[in-house]
XYZ file of C-alpha atoms in Angstrom:
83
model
C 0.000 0.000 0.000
C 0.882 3.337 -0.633
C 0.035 6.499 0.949
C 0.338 9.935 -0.793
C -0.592 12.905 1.302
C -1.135 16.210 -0.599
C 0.018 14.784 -3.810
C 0.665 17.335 -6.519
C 0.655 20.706 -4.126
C 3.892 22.321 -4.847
C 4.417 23.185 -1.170
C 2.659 21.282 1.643
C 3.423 23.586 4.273
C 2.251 26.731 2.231
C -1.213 24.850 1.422
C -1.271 23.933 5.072
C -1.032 27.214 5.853
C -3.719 28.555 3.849
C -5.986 26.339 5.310
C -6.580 24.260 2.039
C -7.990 20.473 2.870
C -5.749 18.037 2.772
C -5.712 15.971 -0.498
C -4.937 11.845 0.807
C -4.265 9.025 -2.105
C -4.174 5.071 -1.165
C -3.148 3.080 -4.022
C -2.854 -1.070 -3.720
C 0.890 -1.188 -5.445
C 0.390 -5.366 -4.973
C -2.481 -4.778 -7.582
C -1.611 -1.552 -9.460
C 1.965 -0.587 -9.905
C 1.196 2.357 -11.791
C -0.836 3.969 -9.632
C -4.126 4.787 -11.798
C -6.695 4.186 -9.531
C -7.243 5.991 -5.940
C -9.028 3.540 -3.379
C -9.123 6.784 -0.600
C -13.096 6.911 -0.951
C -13.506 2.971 -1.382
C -10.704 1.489 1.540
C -11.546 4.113 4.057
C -10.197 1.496 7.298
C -7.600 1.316 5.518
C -6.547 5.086 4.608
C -7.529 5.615 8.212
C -4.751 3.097 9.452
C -2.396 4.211 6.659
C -3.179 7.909 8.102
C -1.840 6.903 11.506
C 1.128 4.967 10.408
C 2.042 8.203 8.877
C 1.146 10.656 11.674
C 2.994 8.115 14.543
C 6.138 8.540 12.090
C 6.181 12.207 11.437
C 6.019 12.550 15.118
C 9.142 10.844 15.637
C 11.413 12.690 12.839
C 14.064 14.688 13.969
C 13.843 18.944 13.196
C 16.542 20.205 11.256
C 19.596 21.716 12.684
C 20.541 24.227 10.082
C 18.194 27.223 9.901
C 17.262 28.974 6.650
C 19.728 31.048 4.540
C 19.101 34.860 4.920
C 17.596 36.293 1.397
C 21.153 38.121 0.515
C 23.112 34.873 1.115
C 25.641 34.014 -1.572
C 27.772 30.995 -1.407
C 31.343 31.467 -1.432
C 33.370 31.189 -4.579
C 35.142 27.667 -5.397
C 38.895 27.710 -6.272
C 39.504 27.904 -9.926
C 36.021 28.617 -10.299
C 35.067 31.192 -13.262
C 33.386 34.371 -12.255
């Protein structure tokens, strides 16, 4: 099984953020590889335990360390590297 969660949004936070619904795809890969048909609406037990697999793991990833670069950050020149 395969879970997709906002599939196709450019930027999940950003749609999060604007208080868009969240879009959720379940696909049977065992059945279809290609991933034509979405069984969200017809497997909802099973998009609801797919949901939770997914939240229990995002709660356990680590934050990042490094913090955004500021907007006038250029990265330093490499030796022998053209202007």
């Amino acid at each position: 099984w395969k879970l997709v969660v906002n599939g196709g949004r450019p930027d999940p936070e950003e749609s999060a953020a604007s208080g868009d619904e969240e879009k959720l795809e379940l696909f049977n890969l065992a059945e279809d590889l290609s991933e034509k048909t979405n069984l969200a609406a017809q497997r909802p037990e099973k998009l609801k335990e797919m949901r939770e697999r997914y939240g229990s793991l995002a709660r356990q990833q680590v934050p990042p360390r490094n913090r955004p670069k500021s907007a006038d950050f250029q990265s330093p020149k490499i030796w022998g590297e053209k202007d």
